[in-house]
Amino acid sequence: MEYMSTEIRSAREAMTIFKILGIKEVTTMRQMANGTNVYELPISQVWQHLDPKPLRFATYKTGYVRNISESNSSCYQINKTKPVTYESGMTGVERIMIDNWEDRLIYLAKFIIKNYYQKTTYIMSDYVMKCLREAYVRDYNNKPSNRLPFGDEVQVIVNGHRYNLS
């Protein structure tokens, strides 16, 4: 049996992976003119208000690769870092810029696969999301005075281990 490499080595391979995974490019004309490319994953993040927000990532011609999802309070850099020591003797970290567009795309593809497709993903249908949203509004309505109907202490068993949730 011949070994097939799973390493992403070119922008073409990265774009093929994006197509297979359903990752769309959603770059606006203005972003394109500035040298920015934005990609949206078919995975959404859901927080306390049960309002799914798509995961989005951007590559910039300055060398940055960032998570720019709407659920973040601000975009954050996902470039690798290196330690630096300043003239004052203080230490810190510095982002390693990725100068080439192809290298940025390859880095982003590897990052997405590593962090979003090799871990357990919880997928919920639109119907389940609708039911959860209705139950949230009906039972809790975002009021801090609401308590669980069966008391404040909940026990959950996961893989044979008991956890107390208070």
Short mmCIF file of N, CA and C in Angstrom, two decimals:
data_model
loop_
_atom_site.label_atom_id
_atom_site.label_comp_id
_atom_site.label_asym_id
_atom_site.label_seq_id
_atom_site.Cartn_x
_atom_site.Cartn_y
_atom_site.Cartn_z
N MET A 1 0.84 -1.18 0.00
CA MET A 1 0.00 0.00 0.00
C MET A 1 0.89 1.24 0.00
N GLU A 2 0.59 2.15 -0.87
CA GLU A 2 1.40 3.37 -0.99
C GLU A 2 0.92 4.39 0.04
N TYR A 3 1.87 5.04 0.71
CA TYR A 3 1.56 6.05 1.72
C TYR A 3 1.13 7.33 1.03
N MET A 4 0.02 7.89 1.48
CA MET A 4 -0.46 9.15 0.94
C MET A 4 -0.23 10.24 1.97
N SER A 5 0.50 11.27 1.62
CA SER A 5 0.81 12.34 2.56
C SER A 5 -0.43 13.17 2.87
N THR A 6 -0.59 13.53 4.13
CA THR A 6 -1.69 14.40 4.53
C THR A 6 -1.20 15.81 4.80
N GLU A 7 0.03 16.08 4.51
CA GLU A 7 0.63 17.41 4.71
C GLU A 7 0.13 18.36 3.63
N ILE A 8 -0.28 19.54 4.02
CA ILE A 8 -0.72 20.57 3.07
C ILE A 8 0.53 21.34 2.65
N ARG A 9 0.86 21.31 1.36
CA ARG A 9 2.11 21.91 0.89
C ARG A 9 1.93 23.08 -0.06
N SER A 10 0.72 23.32 -0.53
CA SER A 10 0.54 24.42 -1.49
C SER A 10 -0.81 25.10 -1.24
N ALA A 11 -0.95 26.29 -1.80
CA ALA A 11 -2.20 27.03 -1.68
C ALA A 11 -3.32 26.27 -2.38
N ARG A 12 -3.00 25.60 -3.46
CA ARG A 12 -4.00 24.82 -4.19
C ARG A 12 -4.55 23.70 -3.29
N GLU A 13 -3.66 23.01 -2.59
CA GLU A 13 -4.11 21.96 -1.67
C GLU A 13 -4.94 22.55 -0.53
N ALA A 14 -4.54 23.71 -0.02
CA ALA A 14 -5.29 24.37 1.05
C ALA A 14 -6.69 24.73 0.57
N MET A 15 -6.79 25.28 -0.64
CA MET A 15 -8.10 25.65 -1.19
C MET A 15 -8.96 24.42 -1.44
N THR A 16 -8.34 23.31 -1.84
CA THR A 16 -9.07 22.06 -2.03
C THR A 16 -9.64 21.58 -0.70
N ILE A 17 -8.82 21.65 0.35
CA ILE A 17 -9.27 21.27 1.70
C ILE A 17 -10.44 22.17 2.11
N PHE A 18 -10.33 23.48 1.86
CA PHE A 18 -11.40 24.41 2.21
C PHE A 18 -12.70 24.01 1.49
N LYS A 19 -12.58 23.65 0.22
CA LYS A 19 -13.76 23.27 -0.57
C LYS A 19 -14.39 22.00 -0.01
N ILE A 20 -13.56 21.02 0.33
CA ILE A 20 -14.06 19.76 0.88
C ILE A 20 -14.77 19.99 2.22
N LEU A 21 -14.20 20.86 3.06
CA LEU A 21 -14.75 21.11 4.39
C LEU A 21 -15.88 22.13 4.38
N GLY A 22 -16.17 22.73 3.23
CA GLY A 22 -17.25 23.71 3.15
C GLY A 22 -16.87 25.09 3.64
N ILE A 23 -15.57 25.38 3.67
CA ILE A 23 -15.09 26.69 4.10
C ILE A 23 -15.17 27.64 2.92
N LYS A 24 -15.89 28.75 3.11
CA LYS A 24 -16.12 29.70 2.02
C LYS A 24 -15.25 30.94 2.18
N GLU A 25 -14.84 31.50 1.06
CA GLU A 25 -14.18 32.80 1.10
C GLU A 25 -15.26 33.86 1.06
N VAL A 26 -15.27 34.77 2.04
CA VAL A 26 -16.29 35.82 2.15
C VAL A 26 -15.65 37.21 2.13
N THR A 27 -14.58 37.34 1.39
CA THR A 27 -13.84 38.60 1.31
C THR A 27 -14.66 39.65 0.58
N THR A 28 -14.72 40.86 1.14
CA THR A 28 -15.40 41.97 0.47
C THR A 28 -14.44 42.62 -0.53
N MET A 29 -14.95 43.45 -1.41
CA MET A 29 -14.11 44.12 -2.41
C MET A 29 -13.07 45.02 -1.72
N ARG A 30 -13.48 45.70 -0.67
CA ARG A 30 -12.56 46.58 0.05
C ARG A 30 -11.42 45.79 0.70
N GLN A 31 -11.78 44.65 1.34
CA GLN A 31 -10.77 43.81 1.95
C GLN A 31 -9.80 43.28 0.89
N MET A 32 -10.36 42.87 -0.26
CA MET A 32 -9.53 42.35 -1.33
C MET A 32 -8.54 43.42 -1.82
N ALA A 33 -9.01 44.66 -1.95
CA ALA A 33 -8.14 45.76 -2.37
C ALA A 33 -7.02 46.01 -1.37
N ASN A 34 -7.28 45.73 -0.08
CA ASN A 34 -6.28 45.92 0.97
C ASN A 34 -5.35 44.71 1.14
N GLY A 35 -5.60 43.63 0.39
CA GLY A 35 -4.76 42.45 0.50
C GLY A 35 -5.18 41.50 1.61
N THR A 36 -6.45 41.60 2.01
CA THR A 36 -6.99 40.74 3.08
C THR A 36 -7.90 39.69 2.47
N ASN A 37 -7.81 38.46 2.97
CA ASN A 37 -8.71 37.39 2.57
C ASN A 37 -9.42 36.87 3.80
N VAL A 38 -10.75 36.71 3.72
CA VAL A 38 -11.56 36.26 4.85
C VAL A 38 -12.23 34.94 4.49
N TYR A 39 -12.16 33.98 5.42
CA TYR A 39 -12.75 32.66 5.22
C TYR A 39 -13.71 32.35 6.36
N GLU A 40 -14.85 31.74 6.00
CA GLU A 40 -15.89 31.41 6.98
C GLU A 40 -16.09 29.90 7.03
N LEU A 41 -16.03 29.36 8.24
CA LEU A 41 -16.23 27.93 8.42
C LEU A 41 -17.72 27.61 8.50
N PRO A 42 -18.12 26.38 8.15
CA PRO A 42 -19.52 26.00 8.29
C PRO A 42 -19.89 25.66 9.73
N ILE A 43 -19.00 25.93 10.66
CA ILE A 43 -19.22 25.69 12.08
C ILE A 43 -19.55 27.02 12.73
N SER A 44 -20.53 27.03 13.62
CA SER A 44 -20.88 28.25 14.34
C SER A 44 -20.61 28.07 15.82
N GLN A 45 -20.30 29.16 16.48
CA GLN A 45 -20.15 29.16 17.93
C GLN A 45 -21.45 29.64 18.53
N VAL A 46 -21.88 29.00 19.60
CA VAL A 46 -23.11 29.39 20.28
C VAL A 46 -22.77 29.73 21.72
N TRP A 47 -23.16 30.93 22.16
CA TRP A 47 -22.91 31.34 23.53
C TRP A 47 -24.22 31.46 24.27
N GLN A 48 -24.26 32.22 25.36
CA GLN A 48 -25.39 32.19 26.28
C GLN A 48 -26.72 32.62 25.67
N HIS A 49 -26.77 33.39 24.62
CA HIS A 49 -28.04 33.83 24.07
C HIS A 49 -28.52 32.94 22.93
N LEU A 50 -27.84 31.82 22.72
CA LEU A 50 -28.20 30.84 21.70
C LEU A 50 -28.32 31.47 20.33
N ASP A 51 -27.44 32.39 20.03
CA ASP A 51 -27.41 33.04 18.73
C ASP A 51 -26.13 32.60 18.02
N PRO A 52 -26.22 31.63 17.10
CA PRO A 52 -25.01 31.11 16.46
C PRO A 52 -24.28 32.18 15.65
N LYS A 53 -22.97 32.23 15.83
CA LYS A 53 -22.12 33.16 15.09
C LYS A 53 -21.10 32.33 14.31
N PRO A 54 -20.92 32.61 13.03
CA PRO A 54 -19.98 31.81 12.24
C PRO A 54 -18.52 32.07 12.64
N LEU A 55 -17.69 31.06 12.50
CA LEU A 55 -16.26 31.21 12.74
C LEU A 55 -15.63 31.80 11.48
N ARG A 56 -14.89 32.89 11.64
CA ARG A 56 -14.25 33.55 10.50
C ARG A 56 -12.78 33.79 10.81
N PHE A 57 -11.97 33.62 9.77
CA PHE A 57 -10.54 33.85 9.87
C PHE A 57 -10.10 34.72 8.71
N ALA A 58 -9.07 35.54 8.95
CA ALA A 58 -8.57 36.42 7.90
C ALA A 58 -7.05 36.33 7.81
N THR A 59 -6.56 36.47 6.58
CA THR A 59 -5.11 36.59 6.36
C THR A 59 -4.87 37.99 5.81
N TYR A 60 -3.81 38.63 6.28
CA TYR A 60 -3.51 40.01 5.90
C TYR A 60 -2.16 40.06 5.19
N LYS A 61 -2.03 40.98 4.24
CA LYS A 61 -0.76 41.07 3.51
C LYS A 61 0.38 41.54 4.40
N THR A 62 0.07 42.06 5.58
CA THR A 62 1.12 42.46 6.53
C THR A 62 1.79 41.25 7.17
N GLY A 63 1.16 40.05 7.01
CA GLY A 63 1.74 38.83 7.56
C GLY A 63 0.95 38.24 8.71
N TYR A 64 -0.11 38.91 9.13
CA TYR A 64 -0.92 38.40 10.23
C TYR A 64 -1.95 37.39 9.73
N VAL A 65 -2.30 36.45 10.61
CA VAL A 65 -3.43 35.55 10.42
C VAL A 65 -4.25 35.69 11.71
N ARG A 66 -5.54 36.02 11.57
CA ARG A 66 -6.35 36.33 12.75
C ARG A 66 -7.69 35.61 12.73
N ASN A 67 -8.22 35.36 13.94
CA ASN A 67 -9.58 34.90 14.12
C ASN A 67 -10.43 36.16 14.25
N ILE A 68 -11.34 36.38 13.32
CA ILE A 68 -12.15 37.60 13.34
C ILE A 68 -13.63 37.28 13.53
N SER A 69 -13.94 36.20 14.21
CA SER A 69 -15.32 35.78 14.43
C SER A 69 -16.10 36.84 15.19
N GLU A 70 -17.38 36.96 14.87
CA GLU A 70 -18.24 37.96 15.52
C GLU A 70 -18.40 37.71 17.01
N SER A 71 -18.25 36.46 17.43
CA SER A 71 -18.44 36.14 18.85
C SER A 71 -17.28 36.63 19.72
N ASN A 72 -16.16 37.00 19.12
CA ASN A 72 -15.02 37.53 19.88
C ASN A 72 -15.26 39.01 20.18
N SER A 73 -14.76 39.47 21.30
CA SER A 73 -14.87 40.90 21.60
C SER A 73 -13.96 41.70 20.69
N SER A 74 -12.86 41.09 20.25
CA SER A 74 -11.99 41.69 19.24
C SER A 74 -11.25 40.56 18.54
N CYS A 75 -10.73 40.85 17.36
CA CYS A 75 -10.02 39.80 16.63
C CYS A 75 -8.72 39.47 17.37
N TYR A 76 -8.25 38.24 17.23
CA TYR A 76 -6.98 37.90 17.86
C TYR A 76 -6.08 37.17 16.88
N GLN A 77 -4.79 37.38 17.09
CA GLN A 77 -3.78 36.83 16.19
C GLN A 77 -3.52 35.37 16.50
N ILE A 78 -3.34 34.59 15.45
CA ILE A 78 -3.03 33.18 15.64
C ILE A 78 -1.65 32.83 15.08
N ASN A 79 -0.89 33.86 14.70
CA ASN A 79 0.49 33.61 14.26
C ASN A 79 1.29 33.00 15.40
N LYS A 80 2.33 32.26 15.04
CA LYS A 80 3.23 31.72 16.06
C LYS A 80 3.97 32.88 16.71
N THR A 81 4.51 32.63 17.92
CA THR A 81 5.23 33.67 18.64
C THR A 81 6.66 33.24 18.92
N LYS A 82 7.48 34.24 19.24
CA LYS A 82 8.86 33.97 19.68
C LYS A 82 9.17 34.90 20.84
N PRO A 83 9.97 34.43 21.80
CA PRO A 83 10.32 35.30 22.94
C PRO A 83 11.32 36.37 22.51
N VAL A 84 11.17 37.56 23.06
CA VAL A 84 12.10 38.66 22.78
C VAL A 84 12.51 39.33 24.09
N THR A 85 13.72 39.88 24.10
CA THR A 85 14.20 40.66 25.23
C THR A 85 14.46 42.08 24.73
N TYR A 86 13.87 43.05 25.41
CA TYR A 86 14.00 44.44 25.00
C TYR A 86 15.24 45.07 25.65
N GLU A 87 15.63 46.24 25.16
CA GLU A 87 16.80 46.95 25.68
C GLU A 87 16.69 47.22 27.18
N SER A 88 15.48 47.40 27.66
CA SER A 88 15.27 47.69 29.08
C SER A 88 15.45 46.44 29.96
N GLY A 89 15.61 45.28 29.33
CA GLY A 89 15.76 44.04 30.07
C GLY A 89 14.45 43.29 30.25
N MET A 90 13.35 43.92 29.88
CA MET A 90 12.04 43.26 29.96
C MET A 90 11.93 42.22 28.85
N THR A 91 11.13 41.19 29.13
CA THR A 91 10.92 40.16 28.12
C THR A 91 9.47 40.17 27.67
N GLY A 92 9.23 39.63 26.51
CA GLY A 92 7.88 39.56 25.97
C GLY A 92 7.84 38.58 24.82
N VAL A 93 6.76 38.60 24.09
CA VAL A 93 6.63 37.75 22.92
C VAL A 93 6.35 38.62 21.70
N GLU A 94 6.77 38.14 20.57
CA GLU A 94 6.58 38.85 19.31
C GLU A 94 5.98 37.88 18.31
N ARG A 95 5.05 38.34 17.53
CA ARG A 95 4.44 37.51 16.51
C ARG A 95 5.40 37.30 15.35
N ILE A 96 5.39 36.09 14.82
CA ILE A 96 6.20 35.78 13.64
C ILE A 96 5.32 36.03 12.43
N MET A 97 5.69 37.02 11.61
CA MET A 97 4.91 37.36 10.43
C MET A 97 5.11 36.31 9.34
N ILE A 98 4.07 36.08 8.56
CA ILE A 98 4.13 35.16 7.43
C ILE A 98 4.02 36.02 6.18
N ASP A 99 5.15 36.24 5.52
CA ASP A 99 5.21 37.22 4.43
C ASP A 99 4.51 36.80 3.14
N ASN A 100 4.49 35.52 2.83
CA ASN A 100 3.98 35.03 1.57
C ASN A 100 2.50 34.66 1.69
N TRP A 101 1.67 35.05 0.71
CA TRP A 101 0.24 34.74 0.72
C TRP A 101 0.01 33.23 0.78
N GLU A 102 0.75 32.49 0.00
CA GLU A 102 0.59 31.03 -0.04
C GLU A 102 0.91 30.41 1.33
N ASP A 103 1.98 30.88 1.95
CA ASP A 103 2.35 30.37 3.28
C ASP A 103 1.29 30.70 4.33
N ARG A 104 0.69 31.90 4.24
CA ARG A 104 -0.39 32.28 5.17
C ARG A 104 -1.60 31.37 5.00
N LEU A 105 -1.94 31.06 3.76
CA LEU A 105 -3.08 30.19 3.48
C LEU A 105 -2.83 28.77 3.99
N ILE A 106 -1.63 28.27 3.77
CA ILE A 106 -1.26 26.93 4.26
C ILE A 106 -1.31 26.91 5.79
N TYR A 107 -0.76 27.95 6.43
CA TYR A 107 -0.78 28.04 7.89
C TYR A 107 -2.21 28.04 8.41
N LEU A 108 -3.09 28.84 7.77
CA LEU A 108 -4.48 28.91 8.20
C LEU A 108 -5.17 27.56 8.04
N ALA A 109 -4.96 26.89 6.92
CA ALA A 109 -5.58 25.57 6.69
C ALA A 109 -5.15 24.58 7.77
N LYS A 110 -3.86 24.56 8.09
CA LYS A 110 -3.37 23.65 9.13
C LYS A 110 -3.95 24.00 10.49
N PHE A 111 -4.05 25.31 10.79
CA PHE A 111 -4.60 25.77 12.07
C PHE A 111 -6.05 25.34 12.21
N ILE A 112 -6.85 25.54 11.15
CA ILE A 112 -8.27 25.19 11.20
C ILE A 112 -8.45 23.70 11.39
N ILE A 113 -7.70 22.90 10.63
CA ILE A 113 -7.82 21.44 10.76
C ILE A 113 -7.43 20.99 12.16
N LYS A 114 -6.33 21.52 12.67
CA LYS A 114 -5.84 21.13 13.99
C LYS A 114 -6.82 21.51 15.11
N ASN A 115 -7.38 22.71 15.04
CA ASN A 115 -8.18 23.23 16.14
C ASN A 115 -9.69 23.04 16.01
N TYR A 116 -10.19 22.76 14.82
CA TYR A 116 -11.64 22.65 14.66
C TYR A 116 -12.11 21.35 14.03
N TYR A 117 -11.22 20.56 13.44
CA TYR A 117 -11.65 19.34 12.79
C TYR A 117 -11.01 18.08 13.37
N GLN A 118 -10.11 18.20 14.32
CA GLN A 118 -9.53 17.04 14.96
C GLN A 118 -10.02 16.89 16.39
N LYS A 119 -10.93 17.74 16.80
CA LYS A 119 -11.51 17.68 18.14
C LYS A 119 -12.98 17.33 18.02
N THR A 120 -13.57 16.94 19.11
CA THR A 120 -15.00 16.64 19.11
C THR A 120 -15.78 17.91 18.79
N THR A 121 -16.68 17.81 17.85
CA THR A 121 -17.52 18.94 17.48
C THR A 121 -18.96 18.58 17.81
N TYR A 122 -19.65 19.48 18.45
CA TYR A 122 -21.04 19.25 18.80
C TYR A 122 -21.90 19.94 17.75
N ILE A 123 -22.63 19.14 17.00
CA ILE A 123 -23.46 19.66 15.92
C ILE A 123 -24.92 19.58 16.36
N MET A 124 -25.62 20.70 16.25
CA MET A 124 -27.02 20.73 16.60
C MET A 124 -27.82 21.18 15.39
N SER A 125 -28.94 20.54 15.17
CA SER A 125 -29.80 20.93 14.05
C SER A 125 -30.49 22.25 14.37
N ASP A 126 -31.06 22.87 13.34
CA ASP A 126 -31.80 24.11 13.53
C ASP A 126 -32.99 23.91 14.46
N TYR A 127 -33.62 22.72 14.37
CA TYR A 127 -34.76 22.42 15.23
C TYR A 127 -34.35 22.40 16.71
N VAL A 128 -33.22 21.74 17.01
CA VAL A 128 -32.73 21.67 18.39
C VAL A 128 -32.40 23.08 18.88
N MET A 129 -31.76 23.88 18.04
CA MET A 129 -31.43 25.26 18.43
C MET A 129 -32.71 26.05 18.71
N LYS A 130 -33.74 25.85 17.88
CA LYS A 130 -35.02 26.55 18.08
C LYS A 130 -35.64 26.15 19.42
N CYS A 131 -35.63 24.85 19.72
CA CYS A 131 -36.19 24.36 20.99
C CYS A 131 -35.42 24.92 22.19
N LEU A 132 -34.09 24.92 22.10
CA LEU A 132 -33.28 25.46 23.20
C LEU A 132 -33.56 26.94 23.40
N ARG A 133 -33.64 27.67 22.30
CA ARG A 133 -33.90 29.11 22.38
C ARG A 133 -35.26 29.37 23.03
N GLU A 134 -36.29 28.62 22.61
CA GLU A 134 -37.63 28.79 23.19
C GLU A 134 -37.64 28.45 24.67
N ALA A 135 -36.96 27.38 25.06
CA ALA A 135 -36.90 27.00 26.48
C ALA A 135 -36.16 28.05 27.29
N TYR A 136 -35.11 28.60 26.73
CA TYR A 136 -34.35 29.65 27.42
C TYR A 136 -35.23 30.87 27.67
N VAL A 137 -35.93 31.31 26.65
CA VAL A 137 -36.79 32.49 26.78
C VAL A 137 -37.95 32.20 27.73
N ARG A 138 -38.57 31.02 27.59
CA ARG A 138 -39.72 30.68 28.42
C ARG A 138 -39.36 30.50 29.89
N ASP A 139 -38.29 29.75 30.17
CA ASP A 139 -37.98 29.38 31.54
C ASP A 139 -37.06 30.36 32.27
N TYR A 140 -36.16 30.94 31.58
CA TYR A 140 -35.15 31.76 32.26
C TYR A 140 -35.21 33.22 31.87
N ASN A 141 -35.45 33.48 30.64
CA ASN A 141 -35.60 34.85 30.14
C ASN A 141 -34.48 35.77 30.61
N ASN A 142 -33.30 35.21 30.80
CA ASN A 142 -32.10 35.98 31.12
C ASN A 142 -32.21 36.75 32.44
N LYS A 143 -32.99 36.23 33.40
CA LYS A 143 -33.12 36.88 34.70
C LYS A 143 -32.21 36.19 35.71
N PRO A 144 -31.38 36.94 36.43
CA PRO A 144 -30.47 36.31 37.39
C PRO A 144 -31.18 35.66 38.57
N SER A 145 -32.44 36.04 38.83
CA SER A 145 -33.15 35.46 39.97
C SER A 145 -33.63 34.04 39.71
N ASN A 146 -33.59 33.60 38.48
CA ASN A 146 -34.04 32.25 38.15
C ASN A 146 -33.06 31.21 38.66
N ARG A 147 -33.59 30.13 39.16
CA ARG A 147 -32.79 29.02 39.65
C ARG A 147 -33.23 27.76 38.94
N LEU A 148 -32.41 26.75 39.02
CA LEU A 148 -32.77 25.47 38.42
C LEU A 148 -33.98 24.90 39.16
N PRO A 149 -34.94 24.27 38.47
CA PRO A 149 -36.15 23.78 39.12
C PRO A 149 -35.90 22.62 40.08
N PHE A 150 -34.75 21.99 40.03
CA PHE A 150 -34.47 20.85 40.89
C PHE A 150 -33.38 21.16 41.90
N GLY A 151 -33.19 22.43 42.24
CA GLY A 151 -32.20 22.82 43.23
C GLY A 151 -30.93 23.34 42.60
N ASP A 152 -30.05 23.83 43.43
CA ASP A 152 -28.82 24.44 42.93
C ASP A 152 -27.70 23.44 42.69
N GLU A 153 -27.83 22.23 43.22
CA GLU A 153 -26.77 21.25 43.06
C GLU A 153 -27.19 20.19 42.07
N VAL A 154 -26.34 19.97 41.07
CA VAL A 154 -26.62 19.00 40.02
C VAL A 154 -25.45 18.03 39.96
N GLN A 155 -25.76 16.74 39.84
CA GLN A 155 -24.72 15.73 39.68
C GLN A 155 -24.79 15.18 38.26
N VAL A 156 -23.63 15.11 37.61
CA VAL A 156 -23.55 14.60 36.25
C VAL A 156 -22.52 13.49 36.23
N ILE A 157 -22.83 12.40 35.54
CA ILE A 157 -21.88 11.30 35.40
C ILE A 157 -21.44 11.24 33.95
N VAL A 158 -20.13 11.39 33.74
CA VAL A 158 -19.54 11.34 32.41
C VAL A 158 -18.46 10.28 32.42
N ASN A 159 -18.59 9.28 31.54
CA ASN A 159 -17.62 8.19 31.43
C ASN A 159 -17.31 7.57 32.80
N GLY A 160 -18.33 7.40 33.62
CA GLY A 160 -18.15 6.75 34.91
C GLY A 160 -17.65 7.65 36.01
N HIS A 161 -17.39 8.91 35.75
CA HIS A 161 -16.92 9.85 36.77
C HIS A 161 -18.06 10.79 37.14
N ARG A 162 -18.27 10.98 38.45
CA ARG A 162 -19.33 11.84 38.94
C ARG A 162 -18.78 13.24 39.16
N TYR A 163 -19.52 14.24 38.64
CA TYR A 163 -19.14 15.64 38.83
C TYR A 163 -20.30 16.35 39.51
N ASN A 164 -20.01 17.16 40.53
CA ASN A 164 -21.00 17.97 41.21
C ASN A 164 -20.95 19.38 40.63
N LEU A 165 -22.07 19.83 40.10
CA LEU A 165 -22.17 21.17 39.54
C LEU A 165 -23.00 22.02 40.48
N SER A 166 -22.43 23.08 40.96
CA SER A 166 -23.16 23.95 41.88
C SER A 166 -23.35 25.31 41.28
#
